Short mmCIF file of C-alpha atoms in Angstrom, two decimals:
data_model
loop_
_atom_site.label_atom_id
_atom_site.label_comp_id
_atom_site.label_asym_id
_atom_site.label_seq_id
_atom_site.Cartn_x
_atom_site.Cartn_y
_atom_site.Cartn_z
CA MET A 40 17.05 -28.79 18.14
CA LEU A 41 13.83 -28.00 20.16
CA ARG A 42 11.06 -28.60 17.38
CA HIS A 43 8.03 -27.56 19.34
CA PRO A 44 9.50 -24.49 21.51
CA LEU A 45 6.01 -22.61 21.62
CA PRO A 46 4.44 -25.33 23.81
CA LEU A 47 7.23 -25.75 25.93
CA LEU A 48 7.48 -21.72 26.75
CA CYS A 49 3.70 -22.01 27.49
CA LEU A 50 4.23 -24.89 29.78
CA LEU A 51 7.18 -22.83 31.45
CA SER A 52 4.82 -19.72 31.53
CA LEU A 53 2.26 -21.28 33.49
CA PHE A 54 4.64 -23.27 35.85
CA GLY A 55 6.00 -19.48 36.45
CA THR A 56 2.75 -18.21 37.05
CA ALA A 57 1.66 -21.02 39.51
CA GLN A 58 4.91 -20.34 41.69
CA ALA A 59 3.85 -16.85 41.90
CA GLN A 60 0.46 -17.59 43.04
CA THR A 61 1.63 -19.63 45.88
CA ALA A 62 0.81 -18.60 49.42
CA PRO A 63 3.78 -17.68 51.26
CA VAL A 64 4.68 -19.68 54.45
CA ILE A 65 6.05 -17.57 57.13
CA THR A 66 8.41 -19.26 59.60
CA ALA A 67 10.77 -18.17 62.57
CA ALA A 68 13.42 -16.92 59.66
CA ASP A 69 10.96 -14.31 58.88
CA MET A 70 10.88 -12.98 62.41
CA PRO A 71 13.03 -10.26 64.19
CA VAL A 72 16.50 -11.08 65.23
CA PRO A 73 19.45 -9.40 67.30
CA GLY A 74 21.09 -6.66 64.95
CA ASP A 75 17.92 -5.83 63.39
CA THR A 76 17.13 -2.06 62.82
CA LEU A 77 14.10 -1.48 60.66
CA ARG A 78 12.88 1.69 59.76
CA LEU A 79 9.09 2.14 59.87
CA SER A 80 6.76 5.10 58.55
CA LEU A 81 3.65 6.04 60.01
CA ALA A 82 1.05 7.27 57.66
CA SER A 83 -2.43 8.82 58.33
CA PRO A 84 -5.11 6.83 59.58
CA VAL A 85 -7.24 8.44 57.00
CA LEU A 86 -6.63 5.53 54.24
CA PRO A 87 -6.53 6.91 50.69
CA ALA A 88 -9.59 6.70 48.47
CA THR A 89 -7.90 4.20 46.39
CA ALA A 90 -6.72 2.15 49.12
CA PRO A 91 -8.92 -1.62 49.16
CA PRO A 92 -11.29 -2.51 51.49
CA LEU A 93 -9.83 -4.04 54.89
CA SER A 94 -12.70 -6.87 54.09
CA ARG A 95 -10.72 -8.07 51.33
CA ASN A 96 -9.56 -11.41 52.03
CA GLY A 97 -9.29 -15.10 50.84
CA THR A 98 -6.45 -16.36 48.18
CA ASN A 99 -4.62 -14.81 45.52
CA GLN A 100 -5.52 -11.18 46.38
CA THR A 101 -4.08 -7.79 45.21
CA TRP A 102 -4.00 -4.88 47.93
CA ASN A 103 -2.48 -1.74 46.41
CA TYR A 104 -1.60 0.95 49.12
CA ALA A 105 1.13 2.62 46.95
CA ALA A 106 -0.78 5.89 47.90
CA LEU A 107 0.18 5.94 51.66
CA GLN A 108 2.38 9.24 52.62
CA PRO A 109 4.71 8.99 55.46
CA LEU A 110 4.05 11.71 57.98
CA THR A 111 6.83 10.46 60.37
CA GLN A 112 8.81 7.51 60.94
CA ARG A 113 10.39 5.72 63.60
CA VAL A 114 13.24 3.01 64.02
CA GLU A 115 12.79 -0.42 65.83
CA ALA A 116 15.86 -1.87 67.02
CA TYR A 117 16.49 -5.47 68.05
CA LYS A 118 19.27 -6.41 70.48
CA SER A 119 20.46 -9.54 72.16
CA VAL A 120 19.32 -10.31 75.79
CA ALA A 121 22.94 -9.74 77.10
CA ALA A 122 23.00 -6.45 75.53
CA SER A 123 19.45 -5.46 76.56
CA ALA A 124 19.08 -6.68 80.32
CA SER A 125 20.84 -6.15 83.35
CA GLY A 126 20.89 -7.26 87.16
CA LEU A 127 17.80 -9.36 87.91
CA GLN A 128 16.58 -9.06 84.28
CA LEU A 129 19.57 -11.42 83.01
CA VAL A 130 18.44 -13.90 85.74
CA ALA A 131 14.64 -13.69 84.54
CA PHE A 132 15.35 -13.40 80.55
CA GLY A 133 19.07 -15.03 80.53
CA PRO A 134 19.76 -18.86 79.55
CA PHE A 135 18.54 -20.03 82.89
CA GLY A 136 15.42 -18.32 82.90
CA GLY A 137 13.54 -21.45 81.73
CA ALA A 138 9.74 -20.32 80.48
CA ASN A 139 10.84 -16.73 80.53
CA ARG A 140 14.21 -17.14 78.59
CA ALA A 141 14.39 -14.53 75.73
CA THR A 142 16.53 -14.66 72.47
CA VAL A 143 15.54 -10.89 71.66
CA ALA A 144 14.47 -7.70 73.14
CA THR A 145 13.41 -4.13 71.78
CA PRO A 146 12.62 -0.78 73.49
CA ARG A 147 8.99 -0.65 74.13
CA THR A 148 6.26 1.52 75.51
CA PHE A 149 4.55 0.21 78.83
CA ASP A 150 1.05 1.46 78.40
CA PHE A 151 -2.09 0.18 80.26
CA ASN A 152 -4.98 2.29 79.19
CA GLY A 153 -2.68 5.33 79.34
CA ALA A 154 -1.78 4.71 82.87
CA THR A 155 2.03 4.14 83.55
CA LEU A 156 4.14 3.22 86.61
CA PRO A 157 7.25 5.82 87.55
CA VAL A 158 9.77 3.46 85.46
CA SER A 159 12.15 4.21 82.72
CA ASP A 160 14.33 2.18 80.26
CA VAL A 161 11.35 -0.05 78.92
CA LYS A 162 12.00 -3.19 76.80
CA GLU A 163 9.92 -5.88 75.84
CA PHE A 164 11.81 -9.26 75.51
CA PHE A 165 10.46 -12.15 73.40
CA ASN A 166 11.29 -15.66 72.87
CA LEU A 167 11.73 -16.88 69.32
CA SER A 168 11.66 -20.56 68.17
CA ALA A 169 10.81 -22.64 65.43
CA ASN A 170 7.16 -23.09 67.17
CA ASP A 171 6.30 -19.31 67.77
CA LEU A 172 7.62 -15.90 68.82
CA ARG A 173 6.24 -14.92 72.27
CA SER A 174 6.71 -11.69 74.45
CA VAL A 175 8.13 -13.42 78.05
CA GLY A 176 8.09 -10.53 79.76
CA PHE A 177 9.26 -6.57 80.14
CA GLY A 178 12.30 -5.14 81.45
CA VAL A 179 12.10 -1.59 83.62
CA THR A 180 14.47 0.42 85.74
CA PHE A 181 12.83 1.69 89.19
CA ASN A 182 14.57 4.24 91.45
CA GLY A 183 17.93 3.03 89.28
CA VAL A 184 17.31 -0.80 89.61
CA ALA A 185 16.81 -3.06 86.81
CA LEU A 186 13.67 -5.15 87.18
CA PRO A 187 11.64 -8.05 85.29
CA VAL A 188 8.04 -7.60 84.63
CA LEU A 189 7.10 -11.11 83.93
CA TYR A 190 3.68 -13.05 83.08
CA THR A 191 1.66 -14.65 85.84
CA ALA A 192 -0.19 -16.33 83.08
CA GLY A 193 0.48 -16.79 79.25
CA PRO A 194 2.93 -16.29 77.69
CA ASP A 195 1.59 -13.76 74.88
CA VAL A 196 2.03 -15.79 71.86
CA ILE A 197 2.58 -13.35 69.12
CA TYR A 198 2.42 -15.79 66.28
CA SER A 199 2.43 -19.78 66.18
CA LEU A 200 4.88 -20.69 63.68
CA PRO A 201 4.60 -21.41 60.81
CA LEU A 202 2.21 -19.08 59.92
CA ALA A 203 -0.07 -20.76 56.87
CA PHE A 204 -3.25 -19.56 55.26
CA GLY A 205 -6.52 -20.77 56.90
CA ALA A 206 -4.62 -21.57 60.27
CA SER A 207 -5.50 -19.65 63.63
CA HIS A 208 -4.54 -19.50 67.02
CA THR A 209 -5.24 -18.16 70.35
CA SER A 210 -3.64 -16.96 73.34
CA ASN A 211 -4.22 -15.85 76.68
CA SER A 212 -2.28 -13.73 79.20
CA VAL A 213 -1.74 -12.07 82.18
CA LEU A 214 0.67 -9.61 82.93
CA VAL A 215 1.54 -7.93 86.27
CA ALA A 216 3.97 -5.10 87.40
CA SER A 217 3.61 -4.06 90.89
CA VAL A 218 5.89 -1.52 92.26
CA PRO A 219 6.03 -1.11 96.33
CA GLY A 220 4.45 2.31 97.08
CA ALA A 221 3.79 3.35 93.42
CA GLY A 222 1.24 1.04 92.80
CA TYR A 223 0.57 -1.81 90.10
CA LEU A 224 -0.76 -2.39 86.65
CA SER A 225 -2.42 -5.84 85.51
CA GLN A 226 -3.29 -6.58 81.81
CA LYS A 227 -5.28 -9.82 80.89
CA ARG A 228 -5.18 -10.22 77.24
CA GLN A 229 -6.72 -12.36 74.77
CA ARG A 230 -4.97 -12.35 71.48
CA ARG A 231 -6.48 -14.04 68.36
CA ASN A 232 -4.92 -14.68 65.15
CA ALA A 233 -6.51 -15.84 62.00
CA ASN A 234 -4.62 -15.90 58.75
CA ASP A 235 -7.56 -15.12 56.42
CA ALA A 236 -5.76 -13.86 53.16
CA TRP A 237 -2.65 -14.01 50.92
CA GLY A 238 -1.69 -12.35 47.64
CA THR A 239 0.29 -9.26 46.46
CA LEU A 240 0.71 -5.96 48.31
CA THR A 241 1.90 -2.75 47.31
CA THR A 242 3.23 -0.14 49.29
CA PRO A 243 5.61 3.01 48.60
CA PHE A 244 8.70 0.45 49.65
CA GLY A 245 7.48 -2.11 47.23
CA THR A 246 5.53 -5.11 46.13
CA PHE A 247 5.36 -8.36 47.87
CA GLN A 248 3.93 -11.86 48.17
CA THR A 249 2.21 -11.71 51.62
CA LEU A 250 0.32 -13.59 54.18
CA ARG A 251 -2.30 -11.54 55.97
CA VAL A 252 -2.77 -11.92 59.86
CA VAL A 253 -5.76 -10.43 61.50
CA THR A 254 -4.84 -10.04 64.94
CA THR A 255 -7.96 -9.17 67.44
CA ILE A 256 -6.67 -8.10 70.80
CA ILE A 257 -9.08 -7.95 73.63
CA ASP A 258 -7.29 -6.31 76.79
CA HIS A 259 -8.83 -5.87 80.40
CA ASP A 260 -6.61 -3.59 82.51
CA SER A 261 -6.52 -3.00 86.45
CA VAL A 262 -4.69 0.22 87.72
CA ALA A 263 -4.04 0.86 91.34
CA VAL A 264 -1.83 4.13 92.28
CA GLY A 265 -0.34 4.23 95.57
CA THR A 266 -2.12 2.18 98.25
CA GLY A 267 -5.40 3.04 96.94
CA PRO A 268 -7.85 0.48 95.28
CA GLY A 269 -7.58 -0.68 92.08
CA GLN A 270 -10.01 0.48 88.97
CA GLY A 271 -10.39 -2.23 85.92
CA ALA A 272 -11.78 -1.53 82.77
CA THR A 273 -12.02 -3.76 79.27
CA LEU A 274 -10.94 -1.61 76.62
CA PRO A 275 -12.26 -1.21 73.11
CA THR A 276 -11.46 -4.43 71.13
CA ARG A 277 -8.35 -3.67 68.62
CA ARG A 278 -7.80 -5.26 65.49
CA GLU A 279 -4.39 -5.12 63.47
CA TYR A 280 -4.28 -6.40 59.88
CA LYS A 281 -0.78 -7.36 59.26
CA TRP A 282 0.49 -8.27 55.90
CA LEU A 283 3.68 -10.24 56.35
CA ALA A 284 6.55 -11.44 53.68
CA ASN A 285 9.24 -13.40 53.78
CA GLY A 286 12.65 -11.98 54.78
CA ILE A 287 11.20 -8.44 56.00
CA HIS A 288 11.13 -9.30 59.80
CA VAL A 289 8.49 -7.35 60.71
CA PRO A 290 4.96 -6.81 59.09
CA VAL A 291 5.36 -5.04 55.57
CA LEU A 292 1.90 -3.03 56.53
CA THR A 293 0.00 -2.96 59.74
CA ILE A 294 -3.34 -1.04 59.74
CA THR A 295 -5.00 -0.64 63.33
CA THR A 296 -8.49 -0.25 64.29
CA ILE A 297 -10.52 -0.06 67.59
CA GLU A 298 -14.10 -0.79 67.73
CA VAL A 299 -16.19 2.45 68.55
CA ASN A 300 -20.16 2.06 68.90
CA GLY A 301 -19.71 -1.21 67.00
CA ALA A 302 -17.64 -0.06 64.19
CA GLN A 303 -14.21 -0.18 63.26
CA GLN A 304 -12.13 2.98 62.98
CA VAL A 305 -8.71 3.17 61.62
CA SER A 306 -6.48 4.16 64.53
CA ALA A 307 -2.86 3.56 62.82
CA VAL A 308 -1.21 2.93 59.56
CA GLU A 309 2.34 1.87 59.68
CA TYR A 310 4.43 -0.04 56.98
CA ARG A 311 8.25 -0.83 56.36
CA ASP A 312 10.17 1.55 54.79
CA VAL A 313 13.48 3.31 53.85
CA TYR A 314 14.14 7.13 54.91
CA ARG A 315 11.81 9.41 53.43
CA ARG A 316 11.15 13.20 54.19
CA PRO A 317 8.03 13.32 55.63
CA THR A 318 5.16 14.73 53.78
CA ALA A 319 3.14 17.54 55.26
CA LEU A 320 -0.60 17.28 54.55
CA ALA A 321 -1.01 20.98 54.88
CA THR A 322 -5.03 21.42 54.09
CA ARG A 323 -6.00 18.60 56.26
CA ASN A 324 -3.83 19.16 59.13
CA ARG A 325 -4.78 23.05 59.61
CA ALA A 326 -7.56 22.69 61.80
CA LEU A 327 -5.71 20.13 64.00
CA ASP A 328 -2.96 22.49 64.02
CA ALA A 329 -4.51 25.21 64.92
CA GLY A 330 -6.44 23.63 67.85
CA LEU A 331 -3.57 21.37 69.15
CA ARG A 332 -2.40 22.59 72.68
CA VAL A 333 0.62 20.75 74.69
CA TYR A 334 1.56 22.05 77.95
CA PRO A 335 3.65 22.78 79.76
CA ASN A 336 6.41 23.10 77.20
CA PRO A 337 8.81 23.32 78.41
CA SER A 338 8.28 20.61 81.27
CA GLY A 339 10.48 19.10 83.83
CA VAL A 340 11.44 15.54 84.38
CA GLY A 341 8.25 14.38 86.79
CA THR A 342 5.82 16.25 85.27
CA ALA A 343 2.57 14.96 83.07
CA LEU A 344 2.21 16.65 79.84
CA GLN A 345 -1.44 17.87 78.95
CA LEU A 346 -2.79 17.26 75.43
CA ALA A 347 -5.74 19.13 73.94
CA VAL A 348 -7.34 18.15 70.48
CA PRO A 349 -9.83 19.87 68.58
CA ALA A 350 -13.77 18.99 69.55
CA GLY A 351 -14.87 16.24 67.46
CA SER A 352 -11.57 14.79 66.68
CA GLY A 353 -12.15 11.14 67.72
CA PRO A 354 -10.11 8.35 68.21
CA PHE A 355 -6.48 9.79 68.03
CA THR A 356 -2.75 8.27 68.65
CA VAL A 357 0.39 9.97 70.09
CA VAL A 358 3.86 8.95 69.37
CA ALA A 359 7.04 10.44 71.14
CA THR A 360 10.32 9.97 69.17
CA ASP A 361 13.49 11.65 70.02
CA VAL A 362 15.27 13.45 67.27
CA VAL A 363 17.07 10.45 65.33
CA GLY A 364 13.76 8.80 65.26
CA ARG A 365 13.86 6.57 68.45
CA GLN A 366 10.39 6.01 69.87
CA LEU A 367 9.89 6.69 73.63
CA PHE A 368 6.39 5.87 73.81
CA GLN A 369 3.10 5.68 71.72
CA ARG A 370 -0.42 6.11 73.09
CA ARG A 371 -4.01 5.73 71.70
CA PHE A 372 -6.91 7.66 73.04
CA LEU A 373 -10.74 7.73 72.49
CA GLY A 374 -10.80 11.41 72.34
CA ASN A 375 -13.81 11.61 74.66
CA GLU A 376 -12.22 13.61 77.23
CA GLY A 377 -11.62 17.64 76.48
CA VAL A 378 -7.81 17.26 77.70
CA MET A 379 -6.01 14.38 77.87
CA SER A 380 -2.88 13.62 80.28
CA ILE A 381 0.50 11.82 79.32
CA SER A 382 1.75 10.74 82.87
CA ALA A 383 5.48 11.46 83.66
CA GLY A 384 6.00 8.08 83.80
CA ALA A 385 5.85 7.75 79.71
CA PHE A 386 8.58 10.03 79.34
CA GLY A 387 10.97 8.22 82.09
CA GLU A 388 14.36 10.29 82.48
CA PHE A 389 14.35 11.70 79.06
CA ARG A 390 15.88 14.87 78.99
CA GLY A 391 15.94 17.25 75.82
CA VAL A 392 13.80 17.75 72.71
CA LEU A 393 11.38 14.89 71.64
CA LEU A 394 8.82 15.11 68.69
CA LEU A 395 5.28 14.54 69.69
CA THR A 396 3.58 13.43 66.74
CA VAL A 397 -0.58 13.62 66.91
CA THR A 398 -2.80 11.31 64.46
CA THR A 399 -6.36 11.99 64.34
CA ALA A 400 -8.88 11.72 61.21
CA GLN A 401 -8.25 15.47 60.60
CA GLY A 402 -4.62 14.68 59.86
CA THR A 403 -1.23 14.98 61.63
CA VAL A 404 0.83 17.40 63.43
CA THR A 405 4.18 17.26 65.07
CA ARG A 406 4.82 19.49 67.93
CA ARG A 407 8.32 20.01 69.30
CA VAL A 408 8.61 19.06 73.35
CA VAL A 409 11.22 20.02 75.47
CA ARG A 410 11.80 17.88 78.70
CA GLU A 411 14.23 19.56 81.32
#
């Protein structure tokens, strides 16, 4: 018989509290693998008034983002290299690909500051090991031929594993895509990760013990069309605030900002979720809905799409998905121009109905677009 149960219970309680307050360590077991089909909700970039500041960092923090509302959703699917690659892609990313050998792939956009090449069926290939998760290149289809697009310097290390609080890592990479007669795109990227906080995160998906990683991305893109000279530009600094948890395989929450006139502006909010019916924020969306124009619609394959948003909208994002939630592309615009153009290459050979979701500080509106 226990003579002093109360002190023992107190010790057990303290032990449990200490366990709950331990910073999680993110390993390769917490990264995406072939067979993953992960649903993500996109919320308004205007954060709820109750949302904690992004500057909240350090140990044993509490972040409550339960008030986020899904505006649209997408599904991120990961497959094996054998199921994703063909032709020369199998040579580049397959078992004998050397430094370019990949272990998993997922559909991606191929966006260099809004410019694209006339390619389709774009996928990004990753290599996952105990030491890191790295992008080793892209696969594209041009004139019916599957081609690899490789890093000439790099690769782009997404995470140096394992991820632990207080650690940091910097990766430098150069990706070049050249299509004879069509032009070339190159991207010089610096990715800096700082694991600056850990604690309890709450979203509509649930409550998790998380490690926060702040990724700072500086891109310099160069674009040449046809045989003309190339033009280069350093893009606004982008930061991704990512909360990672054990067993989730993608960030539980990602808040992306871009630097405008020295200040960070939230451009995208995305979180892991289950299927939900998107919530229409009618009042805030009314001005955007009235002023948004997408044309021509219907539009033919090979035709660029023009997009006009209301004056003063500021930075905004455009996400295109098919009717079952598979993402075709995502674009970010600064909103300085009156009319933006989404090139035909962004849509590839897609034919049918797609949903074009535009998110600004005024809200989010989805347009039905037909490609013929």
